[in-house]
XYZ file of C-alpha atoms in Angstrom:
642
model
C 11.171 43.873 5.749
C 12.242 44.305 9.729
C 11.315 41.655 12.161
C 9.269 44.464 14.252
C 6.787 44.621 11.269
C 5.741 41.565 12.208
C 6.108 41.647 16.250
C 3.747 44.317 16.848
C 3.731 45.986 20.386
C -0.010 45.399 20.559
C 0.378 41.712 20.799
C 3.106 41.474 23.551
C 3.112 39.919 26.604
C 5.765 41.348 29.057
C 4.313 39.401 32.298
C 3.057 35.748 31.014
C 1.025 34.528 33.663
C 0.594 31.180 32.420
C 2.265 28.379 34.692
C 1.337 25.200 32.229
C 2.507 24.866 28.527
C -1.200 24.716 27.483
C -1.905 27.828 29.534
C 0.716 29.587 27.433
C -0.196 28.529 24.317
C -3.839 29.727 25.290
C -2.418 32.921 26.397
C -0.504 33.766 23.189
C -3.211 32.787 21.378
C -5.545 34.876 22.750
C -3.349 37.939 22.016
C -3.320 37.231 18.220
C -7.118 36.580 18.429
C -7.648 40.019 20.333
C -5.732 41.728 17.698
C -7.441 40.436 15.025
C -4.471 39.013 13.371
C -6.167 35.184 13.399
C -9.824 34.376 12.206
C -10.413 30.877 13.572
C -9.029 30.362 16.509
C -9.840 26.637 17.153
C -8.048 25.839 13.685
C -5.281 27.677 14.552
C -4.817 26.336 17.997
C -5.290 22.397 16.385
C -2.164 23.441 14.065
C -0.394 24.598 16.744
C -0.745 21.236 18.808
C -0.293 19.409 15.619
C 3.321 21.013 15.831
C 3.619 20.321 19.411
C 2.886 16.483 18.207
C 5.935 15.990 15.923
C 8.040 17.496 18.469
C 8.295 20.131 21.276
C 9.107 23.722 20.131
C 10.623 24.248 23.628
C 14.108 24.502 21.730
C 16.256 24.983 25.379
C 18.051 27.835 26.663
C 14.624 29.160 28.007
C 13.093 29.907 24.458
C 9.891 28.149 23.296
C 8.861 28.630 19.393
C 5.222 27.566 18.872
C 4.634 28.113 15.295
C 2.036 27.322 12.459
C 1.546 28.175 9.191
C -2.489 28.224 8.416
C -5.092 29.662 6.949
C -6.567 30.776 10.142
C -4.111 33.561 9.995
C -4.940 37.026 8.783
C -1.799 38.594 8.559
C 1.704 36.836 9.353
C 2.804 37.866 13.378
C 5.250 37.374 15.870
C 3.836 37.409 19.477
C 6.609 37.652 21.854
C 5.915 37.126 25.573
C 8.269 37.308 28.839
C 7.399 35.053 31.588
C 9.478 35.813 35.428
C 8.415 32.736 37.072
C 9.171 30.635 33.669
C 6.850 27.909 32.223
C 7.601 24.247 32.120
C 7.203 23.555 28.157
C 8.362 20.080 27.708
C 11.542 22.007 26.463
C 14.396 19.786 24.855
C 16.634 20.640 27.428
C 13.957 20.214 30.534
C 14.334 23.627 31.466
C 11.430 25.973 31.674
C 11.178 28.488 29.157
C 11.073 32.323 29.813
C 10.869 33.822 26.483
C 7.909 33.143 23.917
C 7.775 33.765 20.156
C 4.542 32.422 18.680
C 4.572 32.614 14.947
C 1.737 32.774 13.240
C 2.133 32.730 9.166
C -0.612 32.634 6.854
C -0.725 29.595 3.999
C 0.017 32.286 1.000
C 3.036 33.606 3.082
C 5.123 35.994 1.316
C 8.604 35.027 0.605
C 9.581 38.547 2.182
C 7.536 36.980 5.574
C 9.652 33.899 5.552
C 12.724 35.142 5.258
C 11.488 38.040 7.921
C 11.058 34.815 10.419
C 13.974 32.860 9.554
C 15.869 36.089 10.318
C 14.315 36.095 13.929
C 15.026 32.302 14.170
C 18.760 32.856 13.784
C 18.992 35.650 16.072
C 17.692 33.695 18.950
C 20.740 31.403 18.894
C 22.916 34.454 20.687
C 22.943 33.765 24.338
C 24.126 38.093 24.918
C 20.918 38.683 23.074
C 18.686 36.571 24.985
C 20.152 38.011 28.297
C 18.913 41.725 26.727
C 15.554 40.095 25.984
C 15.102 38.879 29.779
C 15.696 42.358 30.874
C 13.507 44.424 28.974
C 10.257 45.798 30.799
C 8.258 47.384 27.706
C 7.425 46.654 24.150
C 9.149 49.873 23.448
C 12.574 48.266 24.737
C 11.650 44.961 22.933
C 11.079 46.860 19.602
C 14.654 48.883 19.962
C 16.627 45.878 21.092
C 15.340 44.013 17.820
C 15.597 46.893 15.363
C 19.602 47.768 16.834
C 20.473 43.731 16.419
C 19.119 43.291 12.773
C 20.678 46.455 11.978
C 23.802 45.219 13.122
C 23.198 41.638 11.186
C 22.560 43.619 8.128
C 25.649 45.386 8.307
C 27.506 42.496 8.937
C 25.790 40.901 6.139
C 26.427 43.586 3.784
C 30.001 43.452 5.037
C 30.459 39.710 3.997
C 29.015 40.514 0.564
C 31.512 43.157 -0.330
C 34.186 41.118 0.799
C 32.925 38.149 -1.259
C 32.518 40.444 -4.341
C 36.213 41.821 -3.705
C 37.163 38.050 -3.535
C 35.360 37.345 -6.923
C 37.448 40.466 -8.620
C 40.784 38.901 -7.551
C 39.407 35.507 -8.635
C 40.000 34.128 -5.141
C 38.141 31.160 -4.284
C 35.313 31.690 -1.913
C 35.413 30.547 1.522
C 32.649 28.547 2.377
C 32.298 29.257 6.461
C 35.176 28.888 9.206
C 38.860 28.713 9.347
C 39.901 29.196 5.593
C 43.530 27.497 6.780
C 41.752 24.643 7.670
C 41.388 21.527 5.118
C 38.470 20.074 7.729
C 35.277 20.305 5.690
C 31.737 18.981 5.961
C 28.013 19.715 4.815
C 24.817 19.392 6.541
C 21.016 19.780 5.775
C 18.689 20.979 7.922
C 14.801 20.513 7.909
C 11.918 20.785 9.931
C 8.505 20.025 9.096
C 6.837 23.924 8.793
C 10.505 24.828 7.475
C 10.092 28.470 9.370
C 12.119 28.090 12.565
C 14.321 25.077 13.381
C 15.563 24.907 9.878
C 17.095 28.042 10.078
C 18.394 28.118 14.119
C 19.920 24.847 12.976
C 21.909 26.243 10.502
C 23.021 29.262 12.327
C 24.337 26.889 15.440
C 26.019 24.795 12.915
C 27.583 27.564 11.233
C 28.173 29.417 14.371
C 29.928 25.991 16.352
C 32.297 25.340 12.895
C 33.344 28.726 13.062
C 34.720 28.522 16.642
C 36.099 25.082 15.826
C 38.075 26.183 13.053
C 35.941 23.680 10.536
C 34.915 24.845 7.271
C 30.790 24.073 6.803
C 28.443 24.317 3.666
C 24.811 24.379 4.802
C 21.764 23.592 2.916
C 18.547 24.758 4.304
C 14.687 23.187 3.471
C 12.541 25.937 4.529
C 9.577 26.994 3.408
C 10.672 28.674 0.573
C 12.125 25.281 -0.338
C 15.922 24.233 -0.918
C 18.498 27.190 -0.499
C 22.112 26.940 -0.269
C 21.926 23.768 -2.382
C 25.049 21.596 -1.733
C 27.134 21.095 -4.977
C 28.076 17.408 -6.080
C 31.713 18.987 -5.597
C 31.082 20.136 -2.185
C 29.551 16.384 -0.796
C 32.520 14.821 -2.556
C 34.893 16.952 -0.980
C 33.164 16.524 2.904
C 34.592 14.079 5.527
C 31.129 13.760 6.687
C 27.301 14.691 6.067
C 25.333 15.693 8.803
C 21.768 15.808 8.165
C 19.464 17.409 10.737
C 16.306 17.250 9.861
C 12.111 16.183 10.785
C 11.133 15.572 7.449
C 12.163 13.682 4.422
C 15.546 15.299 2.466
C 16.966 14.076 -1.058
C 19.377 11.496 0.265
C 20.508 9.536 -2.843
C 23.123 12.298 -3.296
C 25.033 11.000 -0.259
C 25.467 7.060 -1.246
C 28.915 6.234 -0.060
C 29.406 9.237 2.668
C 29.580 8.918 6.242
C 25.760 10.233 7.240
C 24.633 11.617 10.388
C 20.891 11.649 10.303
C 19.549 13.539 13.205
C 16.625 15.212 14.596
C 16.495 18.940 13.782
C 16.935 19.962 17.635
C 19.935 18.772 17.392
C 21.511 20.573 15.091
C 20.446 23.161 17.708
C 21.597 21.954 20.652
C 24.525 19.479 19.901
C 25.982 21.235 17.192
C 29.536 20.423 18.388
C 28.898 16.633 18.788
C 27.691 16.297 15.207
C 30.075 18.191 13.470
C 32.896 16.135 15.379
C 31.382 13.283 14.509
C 31.110 14.310 11.169
C 34.713 14.991 10.925
C 35.948 11.800 12.453
C 33.693 9.542 10.513
C 31.715 8.133 13.463
C 28.771 7.555 11.199
C 27.470 5.057 9.260
C 27.893 5.021 5.567
C 24.955 5.911 3.664
C 24.022 3.366 0.397
C 21.066 4.846 -1.604
C 21.241 1.291 -3.245
C 20.987 -0.655 -0.148
C 24.608 -1.808 -0.045
C 26.417 -3.412 2.741
C 29.389 -1.977 4.591
C 31.630 -2.599 7.424
C 30.717 0.563 8.644
C 27.169 0.363 8.919
C 27.633 -1.166 12.118
C 27.825 1.942 13.662
C 24.483 3.025 12.669
C 21.710 3.858 15.601
C 19.388 0.878 15.062
C 15.621 1.639 15.349
C 13.553 -1.527 17.365
C 11.898 -4.100 14.749
C 8.899 -2.952 16.478
C 9.351 0.615 15.668
C 10.603 -0.328 11.805
C 7.650 -2.190 11.469
C 5.006 0.864 12.557
C 6.769 3.441 11.005
C 6.320 0.995 7.052
C 2.716 0.087 8.581
C 1.879 3.917 9.006
C 3.395 5.135 5.661
C 1.062 2.781 3.741
C -1.678 3.868 5.961
C -1.138 7.456 5.480
C -1.423 7.126 1.856
C -4.402 4.788 2.055
C -6.734 7.053 4.069
C -7.027 10.266 1.484
C -8.773 7.099 -0.674
C -10.512 5.716 2.261
C -12.082 9.369 3.304
C -13.000 10.532 -0.191
C -13.966 7.115 -1.466
C -16.249 6.585 1.564
C -17.923 9.791 1.642
C -18.913 9.426 -2.079
C -20.135 5.768 -0.968
C -22.185 6.956 1.886
C -24.086 9.746 -0.523
C -24.658 7.136 -2.956
C -26.214 4.707 -0.407
C -28.379 7.420 0.839
C -29.431 8.516 -2.808
C -30.335 5.020 -3.328
C -32.619 4.968 -0.246
C -34.579 7.512 -1.793
C -34.275 7.110 -5.439
C -33.410 3.510 -6.177
C -30.402 1.640 -7.437
C -31.206 3.021 -11.158
C -30.485 6.275 -10.524
C -27.899 7.958 -12.585
C -26.060 9.906 -9.864
C -26.191 6.567 -7.369
C -24.441 4.864 -9.917
C -22.152 7.336 -10.800
C -20.991 8.095 -6.755
C -20.905 4.007 -6.589
C -18.216 3.577 -9.617
C -16.075 7.090 -8.426
C -16.224 6.069 -4.909
C -16.725 2.023 -4.513
C -15.050 -1.083 -6.228
C -14.131 0.137 -9.789
C -13.316 3.795 -8.090
C -11.554 4.960 -4.977
C -11.797 1.911 -2.903
C -10.468 -0.420 -5.870
C -6.900 1.369 -4.959
C -7.056 0.997 -1.201
C -5.203 -2.152 -0.750
C -2.656 -1.589 -3.939
C -2.199 1.717 -2.332
C -1.407 0.461 1.237
C 0.622 -2.291 -0.112
C 2.785 0.138 -2.431
C 3.323 2.546 -0.064
C 4.478 -0.434 2.886
C 7.176 -1.379 0.472
C 8.109 2.098 -0.815
C 9.189 2.409 3.256
C 11.123 -0.650 3.068
C 12.756 -0.518 -0.073
C 12.477 3.009 -1.449
C 11.235 3.879 -4.771
C 12.034 0.536 -6.560
C 9.873 -1.212 -4.353
C 6.498 0.698 -4.916
C 5.530 -0.575 -7.736
C 5.892 -4.652 -6.979
C 4.333 -3.798 -3.836
C 0.897 -1.918 -5.501
C 1.079 -5.257 -7.866
C 1.106 -7.256 -5.116
C -1.871 -5.384 -3.189
C -4.032 -5.454 -6.420
C -3.249 -9.222 -6.836
C -4.518 -9.501 -3.293
C -7.711 -7.718 -4.082
C -8.532 -10.179 -6.812
C -7.667 -13.246 -5.354
C -10.011 -12.356 -2.320
C -6.558 -12.047 0.083
C -8.134 -9.035 1.115
C -6.579 -6.626 3.429
C -4.494 -9.187 5.287
C -3.159 -10.336 1.978
C -2.022 -6.691 1.022
C -0.411 -6.025 3.869
C 1.477 -9.161 3.623
C 2.335 -8.029 -0.039
C 3.572 -4.455 1.037
C 6.065 -5.897 3.434
C 6.904 -9.039 1.284
C 7.903 -6.699 -2.222
C 9.857 -4.212 0.279
C 12.100 -7.142 1.246
C 12.236 -8.506 -1.826
C 13.753 -5.117 -3.215
C 16.334 -5.050 -0.672
C 17.606 -8.826 -1.352
C 17.874 -7.900 -4.893
C 20.087 -5.033 -3.882
C 22.213 -7.349 -1.620
C 22.084 -10.047 -4.899
C 22.802 -7.539 -7.381
C 25.650 -5.432 -5.639
C 28.670 -7.482 -7.330
C 27.389 -6.601 -10.781
C 29.957 -4.373 -12.964
C 29.873 -0.931 -12.158
C 28.561 -0.319 -15.911
C 25.446 -1.785 -15.378
C 24.209 0.568 -12.292
C 22.198 2.875 -14.321
C 20.269 -0.596 -15.402
C 19.244 -1.662 -11.862
C 16.568 1.010 -11.288
C 15.076 0.968 -14.886
C 15.102 -2.713 -15.533
C 16.411 -4.857 -13.016
C 14.567 -4.072 -10.262
C 11.263 -3.788 -11.966
C 11.198 -6.773 -13.733
C 12.954 -9.348 -11.280
C 10.921 -7.309 -8.300
C 7.615 -7.738 -10.021
C 8.745 -11.431 -11.027
C 9.605 -12.429 -7.660
C 6.645 -10.620 -5.608
C 4.304 -11.798 -8.082
C 5.501 -15.252 -7.810
C 5.090 -15.648 -4.387
C 1.882 -13.622 -4.419
C 0.334 -15.848 -6.833
C 1.360 -19.246 -4.950
C 1.767 -18.704 -1.269
C 0.278 -15.453 -0.246
C -2.985 -15.298 -2.194
C -3.850 -19.102 -1.423
C -3.280 -18.216 2.685
C -4.251 -15.608 2.922
C -7.449 -15.987 0.510
C -8.194 -18.602 3.051
C -7.511 -17.002 6.457
C -9.623 -13.893 4.826
C -12.680 -15.760 4.111
C -12.719 -17.742 7.245
C -12.010 -14.606 9.159
C -15.417 -13.094 7.628
C -17.047 -15.945 8.296
C -16.437 -15.902 11.738
C -17.646 -12.321 12.233
C -20.668 -12.495 10.196
C -21.159 -15.459 12.868
C -20.201 -14.008 15.961
C -22.685 -14.377 18.881
C -23.523 -11.908 20.618
C -21.600 -12.009 23.480
C -18.185 -12.388 21.393
C -19.480 -9.506 19.000
C -19.944 -7.100 22.336
C -16.660 -7.927 23.545
C -14.995 -7.206 20.226
C -17.010 -4.006 19.883
C -15.651 -3.018 23.475
C -12.191 -3.574 22.560
C -12.397 -1.821 18.991
C -14.076 0.931 20.380
C -11.901 1.474 23.365
C -8.697 1.339 21.242
C -10.135 4.590 19.166
C -9.282 6.420 22.518
C -6.497 4.946 23.798
C -3.869 7.389 21.671
C -6.765 9.336 19.100
C -4.991 9.123 16.280
C -2.017 7.067 16.950
C -1.204 3.357 16.344
C -4.492 1.651 18.733
C -6.595 4.201 16.921
C -5.434 3.336 13.589
C -5.020 -0.293 14.591
C -8.954 -0.529 15.040
C -9.786 1.370 12.145
C -7.253 -0.462 9.702
C -8.971 -3.761 10.928
C -12.629 -2.366 10.875
C -11.467 -1.193 6.956
C -10.568 -4.820 6.188
C -13.299 -6.371 7.293
C -15.482 -3.834 5.538
C -13.414 -3.964 2.161
C -13.470 -7.814 2.143
C -16.706 -8.544 2.864
C -17.635 -6.429 -0.370
C -18.570 -3.202 1.230
C -21.729 -4.243 2.889
C -20.930 -5.478 6.757
C -20.095 -2.188 8.402
C -20.346 -4.104 11.866
C -16.736 -3.448 12.732
C -17.187 -0.182 11.274
C -20.151 1.223 13.419
C -18.167 0.022 16.229
C -14.965 2.065 15.568
C -16.840 4.973 14.623
C -19.036 5.483 17.549
C -15.675 4.764 19.602
C -13.828 7.727 17.807
C -17.077 9.736 17.932
C -17.100 9.819 21.929
C -13.953 11.377 22.809
C -14.515 14.928 21.688
C -18.047 14.501 22.065
C -17.505 14.010 25.968
C -15.473 17.055 25.943
C -17.903 18.977 24.473
C -20.238 18.088 27.073
C -18.116 18.081 30.330
C -17.037 21.550 29.235
C -20.402 22.619 28.996
C -22.209 21.265 32.134
C -18.981 21.628 34.426
C -17.877 24.852 33.319
C -15.880 25.135 36.920
C -13.734 22.406 35.769
C -12.532 23.867 32.786
C -10.672 27.914 32.046
C -12.250 30.075 29.908
C -10.266 29.110 26.887
C -10.792 25.284 27.508
C -14.655 26.152 27.373
C -14.688 28.156 24.218
C -12.084 25.147 22.463
C -14.844 22.383 23.636
C -17.618 23.993 21.695
C -15.825 22.890 18.749
C -15.438 19.452 19.463
C -19.358 18.938 19.389
C -18.776 19.704 15.377
C -15.701 17.326 15.582
C -17.308 14.834 17.199
C -20.226 14.541 15.141
C -17.610 14.555 12.154
C -15.640 11.789 13.665
C -12.621 12.985 13.983
C -11.304 11.821 17.436
C -8.248 14.201 17.597
C -10.241 17.453 18.557
C -9.802 15.753 21.879
C -6.224 15.527 21.995
C -5.344 19.068 23.347
C -7.294 18.033 26.500
C -5.768 14.424 26.474
C -2.333 16.354 26.495
C -3.052 18.754 29.529
C -4.790 15.842 31.937
C -3.918 12.507 30.392
C -5.090 10.677 32.952
C -8.345 11.952 33.707
C -9.243 12.452 30.206
C -8.201 9.205 28.389
C -9.448 7.209 31.046
C -12.631 8.647 30.717
C -12.712 8.792 27.179
C -11.754 5.155 26.952
C -14.314 3.710 29.442
C -17.346 5.758 27.241
C -15.998 4.692 23.855
C -15.720 1.065 24.591
C -19.242 1.368 25.767
C -20.234 2.726 22.616
C -18.396 0.293 20.691
C -19.804 -2.758 22.565
C -23.784 -1.056 22.021
C -23.709 -1.150 18.911
C -22.258 -4.859 18.806
C -24.981 -5.492 21.060
C -28.199 -4.179 18.968
C -26.385 -5.541 15.930
C -25.782 -2.330 14.272
C -24.387 -2.679 10.415
C -22.927 0.895 9.310
C -21.617 0.577 5.491
C -19.466 3.503 5.700
C -16.044 4.238 6.685
C -15.942 7.760 7.683
C -18.776 10.605 7.980
C -19.925 10.011 11.174
C -23.179 11.568 12.292
C -23.726 12.750 8.224
C -23.641 8.674 7.258
C -25.661 7.699 10.640
C -28.662 6.911 8.214
C -26.863 4.537 6.679
C -27.072 2.065 9.496
C -29.677 -0.526 9.819
C -30.403 0.561 13.307
C -29.878 4.380 12.762
C -31.062 6.079 15.827
C -29.776 2.883 18.043
C -26.033 4.051 16.243
C -27.048 7.344 17.849
C -27.931 6.503 20.881
C -25.205 4.404 21.404
C -22.446 7.662 20.589
C -24.661 9.526 23.164
C -24.703 6.888 26.025
C -20.638 6.518 25.584
C -20.374 9.949 25.374
C -22.994 11.077 28.345
C -20.699 8.665 30.307
C -17.400 9.915 29.417
C -18.502 13.416 30.315
C -19.747 12.517 33.530
C -16.500 10.562 34.728
C -14.397 13.557 33.284
C -16.594 16.353 34.676
C -17.202 14.774 38.864
C -13.340 13.452 38.536
C -11.496 16.722 37.245
C -10.481 19.200 39.736
C -11.940 22.760 39.486
C -9.897 25.249 37.975
C -9.594 27.180 41.148
C -7.834 24.430 42.893
C -5.850 22.680 39.856
C-alpha cells in the first residue's frame, strides 16, 4: 500500500487558516468528517486530545502529527495540511508548526495500514523532503512528491535486501547499521503510547544519526503491531550502552547490568546524537532489574520524592478504578431494585454479591495496595501488597491502611533485594520464586498485623465517626473543598485525590455513607455541564466546532465524566478552570448543607435516585452548573475579538 492511498486529496488543506493549536485540530477533524472518514467527531476529538495530554505531537522541525486509533474512524486516513503562517502547537522545540499530518486509524487497523503509517513517519525525518513539501501548492503536487519519495525508499530497501542476501550467500556476517569498520555498538528501543508515528520516527532518527557518526546501532520498535526487530541477548551483551526512548513500559529485565538511558520517545527524535554519545561513553545509570546497588547509579536522573509517590499512588488508583466503576454501577442498580422489589429480590441479591462487599468492591483496597507496591518493587511486590490490602479490609484499617500497606510492601521488597544481594549467584533463580514471596509476605504481614492494622484501624474508625458527626458548617466546608478539587485539574492529581478520599469514606462505612461521594460526584458533574450550557446560551463566545463539542458535554456531565471539559480548559485555562472551580465548590457545599447521602461511587444522574434527597442533589448540580456557565459566558471574549 502506498502512502497516498491513505493521504487522499479530498481531505488535504493547502492553506490552513487556524492560528491556534485547538483551531488547527478542529480544522483537520472537520476535513475528516466532511469526507466521511470518521463516524463520531466527538469521540475522535476526545482521543486526539487524550494523546496530546501524554505529550505534544508537535515533534519539532515545523511538523505536527496529531493522531488517534479509535472506533470513531471508518477508514485509515492521513489528512495533510500546510500553514503558511505557522501555528503555535506546543511543539517540542518551541517553534510554530507549518506541516500537519492528522492520522486517523480504526481500532482494527490492518497491519498494512500500520506499516504505511510507519513509513510516513520515517519520511518526515528528511529535512530536504519537508522543504519540498512546504513549496507544494496543490494536492496533486503533494501526492506526486510522496509517490516519488516512497518509490525511492522502496528501491533503496530492495537494494539493501539484495545486498543482505548476497552477504548471506557468501556467509559474511550481517552489518547491523552504521560503519562496518567501527567497533562502537549500541542498541535502542523506541515506543510511544499509540505505536504509530513517534515510535518509527525515533527509530529512523537514531539510525540516521548513528550512520553519520560511524556507529553501529540496532533499534527495536514497540509499535502497534507489537515488538519488531527484537534485540537478541548477544546484541545486548555486546552493546556498550542501551537507549530506551519510550513513553510506555517496555521489557527492561533483559538490560540488567547494562548502562541504560531512559528518555521520552521525543528525545529519540530530537536528541538522537546526544543519546548515542552518552550510550557509547557509558554516561548512563547501570540498570538493575533486581534492585542491586551500583556506584554508577549515582549518575541516574532522579525524580522528586513527591513525583515518585504520586506515580506509585496513581498506578494503584488507575488499576482500582475499573473495580470502582463496574462494581459501583452494579451496586447502584441493586439499590434501585431494592427500592422497588425489596431486599429479598433475587436480582438485588445477585447484583449485591457481584458488585458489593463480596464481589468487585471487596477487591478495591487489595488491588490499590498491590499495584502501589508493584510500582515501587516491581512484580515481586504485587502479592505482599495485595495481601496487606486484604488484611486492611478485614481489620477495619480500611482505605488508609491499604494505602500504607501498598507503600510498605513495595519498600519491603526493595529492602529484601538489597539484603539478599550478597547471596551466591547460584541462588539467583530462587529469589523471585521463593525468597521474595515468602519473606516479603512474612515481613509485610507482620508489620500489618502488629503495627498498621491497629494504628490505621483506630484512625479509620475515628475518621468515619468524625465525618458522621460533622456539624453542618464543617460538613459544608469539606463539601466545598472536595467539590472544587474535582475541577482543579479534571482527572489529574487533585481530582483523583478527592475521589479517592470519598471512596475511602464510602468503603469504610460499609458502602452506606455516601455524603462525601455526593459532594465529589456533584463537583465532577459541573464542568462539562457548565461548558454545555455556556456554549448553548453564549453562542457568540464559541466557535461553531466548540458549540458542537459543547453539546456532547451534556451527556458527559450527566454521566459524571469530568474529562469532557478538558479540551475547553486547555484552550482557555484561566476562564474555564476558574468558573468551573467556583461552580463545583458550590455544588459540593450544597450537597452537605442539605445533608445528601449518595451510596453509589459512579453513575451521575443515573444513580441520583439512590440519594436520600434525589431532587436536592440534582438541584445542587444544576445550581453549580448554571453559576459556572454564567461566569464563563460573561467573562469569555467573543469569537470575533479573540
